[in-house]
Amino acid sequence: LFMFFAILAKGQYYLRGEVKDDKGNALQNVKIFQHSSRSIYQTGPWGSFGIKSLLGSDTLTFTIDGYETASKVLSHNQWQTIVLKASTVNSNKSKPRLISLSGNENSDGRFTSTFDNETYFKLVENEFVPARQFPKNSFSLNVNKASYSNVRRFINMQSIVPTDAVRIEEMVNYFNLFYHKPVNNNLFNIETQISSCPWNANGQLLFLNVSARKLDMSKVPPANLVFLIDVSGSMDMPNRLPLLKAAFQLFVKNLRPIDQVSIVVYGGSVGLWLEPTSGIYKDSIAKSIEQLTAAGDTPGESAIRAAYNLAGKTYISNGVNRVILATDGDFNVGEKSEEALEELITVQKQSGVYLTCLGVGMGNFKDSKLQTLAKKGNGNYAYLDDIMEAEKVLVQELTQTFYAVADDVVMNLEFNPLLVKQYRLIGFDNRRDAVTDPSSYIEGGEIGSGSSTLAIFEIITSMPQASDSQNIALIKLRYSLCNNPNVEYLNFPVINNFEPFNRLHNELKLATSIAMFGMQLRNSKYLGTTTWQMIYDIALQSANTSNFLQNEYLSLISKADELYNGPKKRPGKRKKKN
């Protein structure tokens, strides 16, 4: 009885109203974000709503595709009519997003490709663009790293790599090459370099690098992490749930006492496996993970809703709030299509919770779904092919994976047509459905702490030797600070600092080899004089063979060469050049 009256004393109110368009028509299924509870609701068939609140007045935000978002403070003692205005901008929210844009995109065909029941988005390779007609190029710096480890999985299994599994920008940035710490507490360090092109005697390469500031972990705010783990029947294989269990065990060792972890599982049904638990209780969290077993179907949609709901209830203001989804991506109950999942995550991310996707498995692996979820959830995506990759993602690159320094990051580049005749962005290829949709636009993404993002252009200059005093291009980097809607810009000139390829920094030469490797796997029409031997030679000259991953890359080239061309006698090992 005492508790009953205590609840009454605390107060419970109802916020009531309706949502209409500017013509007076009721709008149903409008998403409503309640700020005090960080919960999401939606309007009914007649556009009406009734929401419980512990406050007499509360702020609600109303969103629906095709209309401007509106935020209102509502009082419990009055019926409120919310009018949403039509918006051409917001109508694009459910449209596929471009990863890069030059202005001359044109393609048609299938939107996804299938390989052994695995699904990948069909990609359209970027072509040469005339700089005089289209001087501006933009691309998202939200670069995942899943493609490289997935490609490695296929090659190690002696299987031809599906063309659309090869995303060159992800392969190049897997190694975090050419990182240079920003100075004077700047958020970013930008560097550019121009060099000759190994496969095209008439071309040059333009390297653009953005290095993000490393956060001081002793000053990083507490983390609210929800592990969303797929324990369905399809995960009952050694390279799926057992691998994820081992991966999360590694991650748990790095938790701080101020961090908290919850676990939601789905397999047959959705359930709370571990209540929010402080990082000080590592043994309890590890034991809970070890007890997971696989069975049942895959209700991915409802599991995602449950995880976001839990993350909202345990939300830490000014903290790190993130859902970590670990799955093979094979949702078979509830919403399953990329489009439906895209809409689901678009709504859920309004709560300020980020998303990381960890993919595992083979045979029915759904790369396209995990790409969609990570992109729409302001997050990142990694593919775990073995325990060493898990250690790389969850331990060695912990801050890059889970701690963002900026959101909605887009690189805008304007070429000088007096110096550049044509240009081609290598990698950052668009999904075919995004290219064919005229309403598509670029959506930036998050940049992780201590990350290095490298982009490579192949350019054809307008004159043999341009003046050093003239800029090849101008960069305008667009970004927002985390959980801050204000847009910031950073301008940077691309100077004509040509350096012959044989004198180029080793890490840029290695990045070139990796880009060539990706083009070879994709059978690019821009391969030029590229051969497997050329790829190997450049890698051997530039790789740090004491670095395990770079040394492994050399082995991967040899395996791919034999896989695609048959066994051959490898020439004697060359001495590494300085």
XYZ file of C-alpha atoms in Angstrom:
578
model
C 0.000 0.000 0.000
C 2.856 2.323 0.853
C 4.482 1.656 -2.562
C 1.149 2.279 -4.316
C 0.783 5.722 -2.771
C 4.453 6.446 -3.422
C 3.878 5.857 -7.136
C 0.819 8.142 -7.063
C 2.862 10.780 -5.280
C 5.533 10.595 -7.972
C 2.831 11.155 -10.576
C 1.817 9.566 -13.839
C 0.334 11.570 -16.667
C -0.960 11.026 -20.180
C 0.076 13.136 -23.135
C -2.704 13.010 -25.727
C -3.169 14.407 -29.178
C -3.279 13.787 -32.914
C -0.985 14.279 -35.894
C -2.211 15.681 -39.216
C -0.699 16.963 -42.435
C -1.092 20.585 -43.530
C -4.277 19.626 -45.401
C -5.954 18.272 -42.274
C -5.517 14.572 -43.102
C -4.713 12.236 -40.205
C -1.217 10.693 -40.315
C -0.853 7.191 -38.940
C 2.411 5.393 -38.081
C 4.165 8.661 -37.260
C 7.194 7.854 -35.069
C 7.129 9.683 -31.725
C 10.310 9.998 -29.659
C 9.679 10.797 -25.977
C 12.696 12.699 -24.680
C 12.288 12.053 -20.939
C 12.102 8.245 -21.248
C 14.023 7.983 -24.564
C 11.239 5.690 -25.813
C 9.682 5.490 -29.274
C 5.943 5.237 -30.027
C 3.768 5.767 -33.091
C 0.345 7.156 -33.953
C -2.697 4.964 -34.493
C -5.039 4.569 -37.511
C -6.616 8.015 -36.992
C -3.357 9.792 -36.248
C -4.026 9.869 -32.505
C -1.683 9.012 -29.662
C -1.670 8.627 -25.884
C 1.658 8.329 -24.081
C 2.383 7.827 -20.388
C 4.776 10.275 -18.763
C 6.133 10.849 -15.275
C 6.223 14.557 -16.109
C 3.328 16.976 -16.329
C 4.821 18.292 -19.561
C 7.239 16.493 -21.841
C 9.032 17.011 -25.164
C 8.013 14.787 -28.068
C 9.591 14.619 -31.536
C 7.433 13.525 -34.486
C 8.945 12.022 -37.660
C 7.609 10.307 -40.757
C 9.011 10.002 -44.267
C 7.941 12.838 -46.537
C 7.350 15.393 -43.766
C 9.462 17.806 -41.751
C 10.397 16.618 -38.275
C 8.688 18.548 -35.474
C 9.446 18.761 -31.746
C 6.809 19.995 -29.295
C 6.470 20.413 -25.540
C 3.109 18.872 -24.599
C 1.173 19.326 -21.383
C -0.928 16.566 -19.844
C -3.972 18.824 -19.379
C -4.644 19.622 -23.027
C -5.291 17.810 -26.293
C -2.636 18.785 -28.828
C -2.905 18.765 -32.632
C 0.467 18.427 -34.326
C 0.655 19.558 -37.959
C 3.532 18.224 -40.056
C 4.552 20.007 -43.233
C 5.499 18.107 -46.380
C 9.238 18.010 -47.015
C 11.111 17.018 -50.165
C 14.238 16.453 -48.085
C 12.781 14.100 -45.499
C 10.956 12.157 -48.193
C 14.350 10.729 -49.104
C 14.943 9.147 -45.690
C 14.010 5.662 -46.817
C 15.862 6.019 -50.119
C 19.157 4.182 -50.676
C 22.176 6.354 -49.902
C 25.140 6.974 -52.153
C 28.639 6.442 -50.796
C 30.159 8.708 -53.449
C 28.878 11.221 -56.005
C 30.431 12.877 -59.048
C 27.314 13.836 -60.984
C 27.507 11.438 -63.935
C 26.124 8.230 -62.387
C 23.992 6.096 -64.672
C 23.317 2.382 -64.410
C 20.655 -0.265 -64.263
C 20.354 -3.941 -63.416
C 20.067 -6.191 -60.377
C 20.316 -4.673 -56.904
C 21.769 -7.653 -55.027
C 23.914 -10.621 -55.968
C 23.859 -14.091 -54.443
C 26.694 -16.555 -53.898
C 25.963 -19.887 -52.199
C 22.936 -18.262 -50.497
C 25.094 -15.361 -49.271
C 23.811 -11.922 -50.303
C 25.800 -8.852 -51.353
C 24.742 -5.501 -52.755
C 25.426 -5.231 -56.460
C 28.079 -2.540 -56.899
C 28.691 -0.138 -59.772
C 32.379 0.662 -60.319
C 33.246 4.362 -60.381
C 34.239 5.572 -63.865
C 36.453 8.390 -65.101
C 34.733 11.765 -64.773
C 35.543 14.866 -66.867
C 36.671 17.492 -64.370
C 35.547 20.418 -66.498
C 31.958 19.142 -66.601
C 31.839 17.617 -63.098
C 34.582 19.199 -60.946
C 32.964 18.267 -57.625
C 33.185 14.843 -56.013
C 31.819 13.822 -52.624
C 32.130 10.577 -50.701
C 31.276 9.291 -47.254
C 34.168 8.600 -44.886
C 32.182 5.972 -43.010
C 34.484 3.116 -44.035
C 33.898 -0.344 -42.618
C 36.571 -3.041 -42.735
C 34.474 -6.166 -43.203
C 35.323 -6.754 -46.853
C 39.002 -7.596 -46.354
C 38.470 -10.325 -43.740
C 35.579 -11.726 -45.792
C 37.766 -11.819 -48.931
C 40.490 -13.517 -46.874
C 37.959 -16.144 -45.800
C 37.122 -17.037 -49.401
C 40.758 -17.199 -50.531
C 41.826 -19.299 -47.546
C 38.987 -21.691 -48.426
C 40.355 -21.791 -52.004
C 37.141 -20.311 -53.332
C 36.725 -17.614 -55.993
C 35.683 -14.370 -54.299
C 32.224 -13.034 -55.258
C 32.818 -9.794 -57.163
C 30.418 -7.772 -55.007
C 32.075 -8.968 -51.799
C 35.113 -6.900 -52.831
C 34.854 -3.318 -51.569
C 38.228 -1.761 -52.304
C 38.012 1.135 -49.836
C 37.342 -1.325 -46.999
C 40.316 -3.455 -48.024
C 42.685 -0.473 -48.157
C 41.504 0.910 -44.815
C 41.605 -2.449 -43.049
C 45.273 -1.774 -42.201
C 44.842 1.766 -40.785
C 47.755 2.955 -42.930
C 49.468 6.360 -42.938
C 48.113 7.475 -39.541
C 49.530 10.801 -38.380
C 48.319 12.216 -35.095
C 46.485 15.576 -35.369
C 48.453 18.424 -33.773
C 47.357 21.075 -31.285
C 44.381 19.027 -30.141
C 42.789 19.259 -33.609
C 40.106 16.716 -34.374
C 41.549 15.731 -37.778
C 44.843 15.714 -39.646
C 44.527 15.871 -43.450
C 47.379 14.963 -45.807
C 47.540 14.583 -49.579
C 50.113 13.156 -51.964
C 50.373 12.855 -55.753
C 52.382 10.139 -57.446
C 52.690 8.169 -60.681
C 50.232 5.333 -61.401
C 51.867 1.860 -61.697
C 49.239 0.416 -64.046
C 48.620 3.489 -66.221
C 51.607 5.354 -67.652
C 49.347 8.283 -68.588
C 47.797 8.588 -65.155
C 48.702 9.714 -61.670
C 47.464 8.753 -58.209
C 46.094 11.226 -55.688
C 46.110 10.011 -52.073
C 43.848 11.693 -49.508
C 44.267 10.761 -45.855
C 42.187 11.792 -42.842
C 43.562 10.811 -39.425
C 41.239 11.201 -36.432
C 42.313 12.222 -32.952
C 42.886 9.413 -30.439
C 40.733 9.715 -27.351
C 42.342 9.502 -23.941
C 40.662 6.400 -22.502
C 41.153 7.684 -18.960
C 38.873 10.583 -19.881
C 36.341 8.696 -22.026
C 32.877 8.761 -20.403
C 31.208 5.546 -19.203
C 29.834 3.118 -21.756
C 26.352 1.602 -21.856
C 26.733 -1.487 -24.062
C 23.999 -3.904 -25.096
C 25.293 -7.145 -26.617
C 22.618 -8.376 -29.037
C 23.647 -11.973 -29.772
C 22.085 -14.295 -32.333
C 21.695 -17.742 -30.720
C 19.400 -19.204 -33.382
C 19.914 -22.638 -34.901
C 21.946 -21.296 -37.825
C 24.600 -20.133 -35.324
C 25.311 -23.694 -34.133
C 28.624 -24.034 -35.974
C 32.240 -23.582 -34.741
C 32.815 -20.391 -36.772
C 29.627 -18.741 -35.522
C 28.385 -18.751 -31.908
C 31.532 -20.361 -30.405
C 33.665 -17.767 -32.214
C 31.446 -14.932 -30.973
C 31.588 -16.231 -27.417
C 35.386 -16.253 -27.539
C 35.357 -12.774 -29.117
C 33.144 -11.251 -26.444
C 35.250 -12.909 -23.731
C 38.257 -10.992 -25.073
C 36.291 -7.765 -25.133
C 34.980 -8.136 -21.577
C 38.553 -8.136 -20.226
C 38.872 -4.484 -21.261
C 35.726 -3.235 -19.525
C 36.151 -0.513 -16.930
C 34.217 -0.376 -13.631
C 32.284 2.639 -14.962
C 31.075 0.668 -17.992
C 27.945 -1.461 -17.973
C 26.942 -4.425 -20.150
C 23.559 -5.994 -20.869
C 22.918 -9.031 -23.058
C 19.834 -9.605 -25.219
C 19.615 -12.904 -27.101
C 17.331 -14.148 -29.851
C 16.802 -17.697 -31.014
C 13.227 -18.945 -31.146
C 12.314 -15.957 -28.979
C 13.836 -12.746 -27.680
C 15.015 -12.554 -24.102
C 17.081 -10.546 -21.638
C 20.024 -12.827 -20.885
C 22.009 -10.509 -18.617
C 20.687 -7.550 -16.648
C 22.776 -4.346 -16.844
C 26.018 -5.286 -15.067
C 29.018 -3.145 -14.128
C 32.354 -3.847 -15.801
C 33.772 -4.557 -12.372
C 32.001 -7.932 -12.487
C 33.939 -9.323 -15.436
C 33.713 -12.930 -14.248
C 29.918 -12.808 -14.045
C 29.638 -11.310 -17.529
C 32.080 -13.868 -18.953
C 30.218 -16.749 -17.323
C 26.928 -15.515 -18.740
C 28.451 -15.419 -22.240
C 29.916 -18.918 -21.888
C 26.485 -20.391 -21.068
C 24.959 -19.328 -24.415
C 23.699 -22.140 -26.674
C 22.187 -22.087 -30.169
C 18.643 -23.175 -31.130
C 15.457 -21.913 -32.797
C 14.612 -19.491 -35.580
C 15.837 -15.905 -36.033
C 13.451 -13.096 -34.975
C 15.994 -10.371 -35.790
C 13.553 -7.486 -36.112
C 11.973 -7.867 -32.658
C 15.418 -8.494 -31.158
C 16.721 -5.203 -32.536
C 13.713 -3.381 -31.093
C 14.276 -5.010 -27.702
C 17.984 -4.133 -27.662
C 17.370 -0.487 -28.536
C 14.595 -0.287 -25.972
C 16.956 -1.622 -23.290
C 19.728 0.740 -24.381
C 17.244 3.611 -24.106
C 16.192 2.635 -20.585
C 19.816 2.370 -19.424
C 20.931 5.401 -21.446
C 23.882 7.355 -20.016
C 23.722 11.060 -20.787
C 26.979 12.257 -22.379
C 28.174 8.653 -22.319
C 28.888 6.020 -24.972
C 25.636 4.200 -25.762
C 25.863 1.369 -28.275
C 24.127 -1.824 -29.376
C 26.558 -4.521 -30.583
C 24.766 -6.933 -32.909
C 26.547 -10.245 -33.515
C 24.978 -12.517 -36.146
C 25.269 -14.243 -39.510
C 22.529 -11.849 -40.641
C 20.028 -14.580 -41.522
C 16.778 -13.086 -40.199
C 13.837 -15.398 -40.951
C 11.078 -14.096 -38.649
C 9.516 -10.624 -38.853
C 10.876 -7.963 -41.198
C 13.646 -9.471 -43.328
C 14.268 -7.203 -46.318
C 17.063 -4.622 -46.398
C 14.468 -1.877 -47.009
C 12.373 -2.785 -43.940
C 15.436 -3.094 -41.709
C 16.712 0.234 -43.024
C 13.501 1.955 -41.945
C 13.600 0.228 -38.554
C 17.154 1.395 -37.785
C 16.484 4.906 -39.113
C 13.820 5.301 -36.437
C 15.773 3.609 -33.651
C 18.917 5.705 -34.065
C 16.947 8.827 -33.072
C 17.458 7.674 -29.486
C 21.158 8.568 -29.731
C 22.279 4.934 -29.520
C 24.986 3.814 -31.976
C 25.208 0.400 -33.638
C 28.103 -1.984 -34.294
C 27.550 -5.133 -36.378
C 29.783 -8.196 -36.086
C 29.232 -10.714 -38.874
C 30.217 -14.382 -38.785
C 29.631 -17.571 -40.755
C 29.464 -18.706 -44.338
C 26.993 -20.295 -46.719
C 24.013 -18.204 -45.636
C 25.906 -15.084 -44.573
C 23.896 -11.889 -45.266
C 26.497 -9.204 -45.856
C 23.924 -6.870 -47.419
C 21.742 -6.853 -44.287
C 24.625 -6.092 -41.926
C 25.868 -3.339 -44.235
C 22.402 -1.799 -44.164
C 22.059 -1.965 -40.395
C 25.504 -0.501 -39.683
C 25.128 2.303 -42.220
C 21.692 3.359 -41.000
C 22.580 2.973 -37.324
C 25.418 5.521 -37.251
C 27.788 2.638 -36.740
C 30.338 0.268 -38.198
C 30.561 -3.288 -39.439
C 33.269 -5.945 -39.153
C 33.427 -9.556 -40.341
C 35.065 -12.038 -37.959
C 36.579 -14.966 -39.861
C 38.695 -16.194 -36.924
C 39.663 -15.396 -33.338
C 42.623 -13.259 -34.425
C 40.273 -10.977 -36.350
C 38.056 -10.798 -33.258
C 41.052 -9.700 -31.197
C 41.940 -7.056 -33.800
C 38.417 -5.579 -33.844
C 37.489 -5.874 -30.164
C 40.850 -5.419 -28.441
C 43.573 -3.884 -30.599
C 41.220 -1.454 -32.378
C 38.778 -1.055 -29.503
C 38.644 2.745 -29.659
C 38.227 2.783 -33.451
C 35.393 0.260 -33.230
C 33.353 1.663 -30.342
C 34.351 5.276 -29.687
C 33.437 7.809 -32.363
C 34.916 11.308 -32.558
C 32.612 12.641 -35.303
C 29.365 11.824 -37.133
C 28.024 12.411 -40.635
C 31.525 12.807 -42.074
C 31.650 13.548 -45.821
C 34.650 14.485 -47.946
C 33.848 17.133 -50.578
C 36.495 17.601 -53.236
C 36.535 20.195 -56.027
C 39.094 19.569 -58.763
C 40.860 22.321 -60.674
C 39.885 21.614 -64.323
C 42.888 23.647 -65.517
C 45.164 20.962 -64.061
C 42.976 17.841 -63.938
C 41.356 16.534 -67.106
C 39.696 13.410 -65.656
C 39.495 11.672 -62.300
C 38.260 8.354 -60.932
C 37.654 7.481 -57.289
C 39.005 3.974 -56.648
C 36.576 2.004 -54.512
C 33.751 3.747 -52.657
C 31.539 2.135 -55.305
C 27.807 2.663 -54.998
C 25.017 0.162 -54.625
C 23.220 -0.250 -57.921
C 19.843 0.654 -56.420
C 21.308 3.924 -55.103
C 22.786 4.820 -58.482
C 19.534 4.187 -60.343
C 17.419 6.206 -57.880
C 17.544 9.922 -58.825
C 16.537 10.973 -55.298
C 19.506 9.242 -53.629
C 22.031 11.379 -51.822
C 25.189 10.956 -49.772
C 24.891 10.072 -46.120
C 28.021 10.430 -44.001
C 28.952 8.209 -41.104
C 30.985 8.016 -37.942
C 34.761 8.236 -37.670
C 36.347 6.201 -34.887
C 38.993 7.388 -32.437
C 42.521 6.977 -33.809
C 41.357 5.856 -37.249
C 43.090 6.579 -40.544
C 40.880 6.815 -43.632
C 42.639 6.698 -46.985
C 41.082 7.441 -50.378
C 42.838 7.052 -53.739
C 41.954 8.812 -56.996
C 43.337 7.950 -60.406
C 43.699 11.255 -62.258
C 44.630 12.329 -65.774
C 46.293 15.733 -65.700
C 45.704 18.466 -68.263
C 49.397 19.278 -68.628
C 52.612 17.260 -68.117
C 54.036 19.502 -65.405
C 51.674 21.785 -63.501
C 53.005 24.694 -61.512
C 53.762 23.828 -57.889
C 52.008 27.017 -56.861
C 48.676 25.826 -58.253
C 46.323 23.582 -56.277
C 45.127 20.373 -57.870
C 41.897 20.542 -55.861
C 40.265 21.920 -52.731
C 38.909 19.791 -49.865
C 35.954 20.703 -47.692
C 35.476 18.120 -44.952
C 31.942 18.161 -43.505
C 31.221 16.622 -40.100
C 29.275 16.918 -36.859
C 30.481 16.281 -33.344
C 28.880 13.235 -31.742
C 25.282 13.817 -30.609
C 25.513 17.393 -31.876
C 23.444 18.374 -34.945
C 25.590 21.421 -35.773
C 27.587 20.982 -38.978
C 31.291 21.842 -39.017
C 33.606 22.326 -42.016
C 37.353 21.961 -42.455
C 38.968 23.356 -45.620
C 42.261 22.074 -47.003
C 44.135 22.676 -50.294
C 45.431 19.756 -52.389
C 48.841 20.985 -53.476
C 50.783 19.697 -56.457
C 53.412 17.738 -54.457
C 54.242 15.063 -57.049
C 56.576 12.287 -55.918
C 57.693 9.404 -58.177
C 56.155 6.096 -57.127
C 59.504 4.483 -56.278
C 60.156 7.281 -53.756
C 56.659 7.192 -52.246
C 56.064 6.459 -48.554
C 55.980 2.670 -48.061
C 52.492 2.695 -46.538
C 51.081 4.553 -49.550
C 52.773 2.052 -51.867
C 51.250 -0.785 -49.850
C 47.825 0.872 -50.099
C 48.314 1.022 -53.884
C 49.068 -2.705 -53.989
C 45.915 -3.445 -51.986
C 43.813 -1.283 -54.324
C 45.275 -3.177 -57.300
C 44.541 -6.460 -55.515
C 40.910 -5.422 -55.122
C 40.637 -4.325 -58.765
C 42.104 -7.657 -59.859
C 39.563 -9.582 -57.771
C 36.765 -7.457 -59.231
C 38.193 -7.869 -62.753
C 38.041 -4.094 -63.133
C 38.039 -2.628 -66.626
C 40.659 -0.154 -65.362
C 43.309 -2.777 -64.542
C 45.610 -1.512 -67.286
C 48.967 -3.317 -67.063
C 48.211 -4.817 -63.636
C 49.357 -8.410 -63.052
C 49.444 -10.595 -59.962
C 53.242 -10.398 -60.055
C 53.126 -6.581 -60.088
C 50.773 -6.575 -57.096
C 53.079 -8.945 -55.217
C 56.248 -7.020 -56.090
C 54.864 -3.673 -54.876
C 53.618 -5.309 -51.672
C 56.951 -7.021 -51.043
C 58.859 -3.764 -51.512
C 56.600 -1.823 -49.152
C 55.169 -4.209 -46.536
C 56.491 -4.308 -42.998
C 57.117 -8.056 -42.777
C 57.373 -7.849 -38.975
C 53.723 -6.815 -38.996
C 51.605 -9.988 -38.976
C 48.734 -8.589 -41.031
C 50.961 -7.072 -43.704
C 53.006 -10.260 -43.909
C 49.784 -12.271 -44.174
C 48.711 -10.040 -47.061
C 51.769 -11.150 -49.047
C 50.701 -14.761 -48.545
C 47.145 -13.893 -49.566
C 48.323 -12.482 -52.912
C 50.196 -15.710 -53.667
C 47.163 -17.830 -52.753
C 44.876 -15.709 -54.928
C 47.327 -15.885 -57.842
C 47.295 -19.696 -57.692
C 43.541 -19.785 -57.171
C 42.797 -17.652 -60.235
C 45.672 -18.765 -62.499
C 46.761 -22.184 -61.233
C 49.957 -23.184 -59.334
C 53.184 -21.589 -60.524
C 56.753 -21.449 -59.398
C 57.296 -18.343 -57.350
C 60.618 -16.545 -58.065
C 63.136 -16.451 -55.256
C 62.325 -14.065 -52.419
C 63.524 -10.554 -53.195
C 65.366 -8.408 -50.783
C 63.222 -5.685 -49.378
C 64.141 -2.260 -50.750
C 64.586 0.717 -48.473
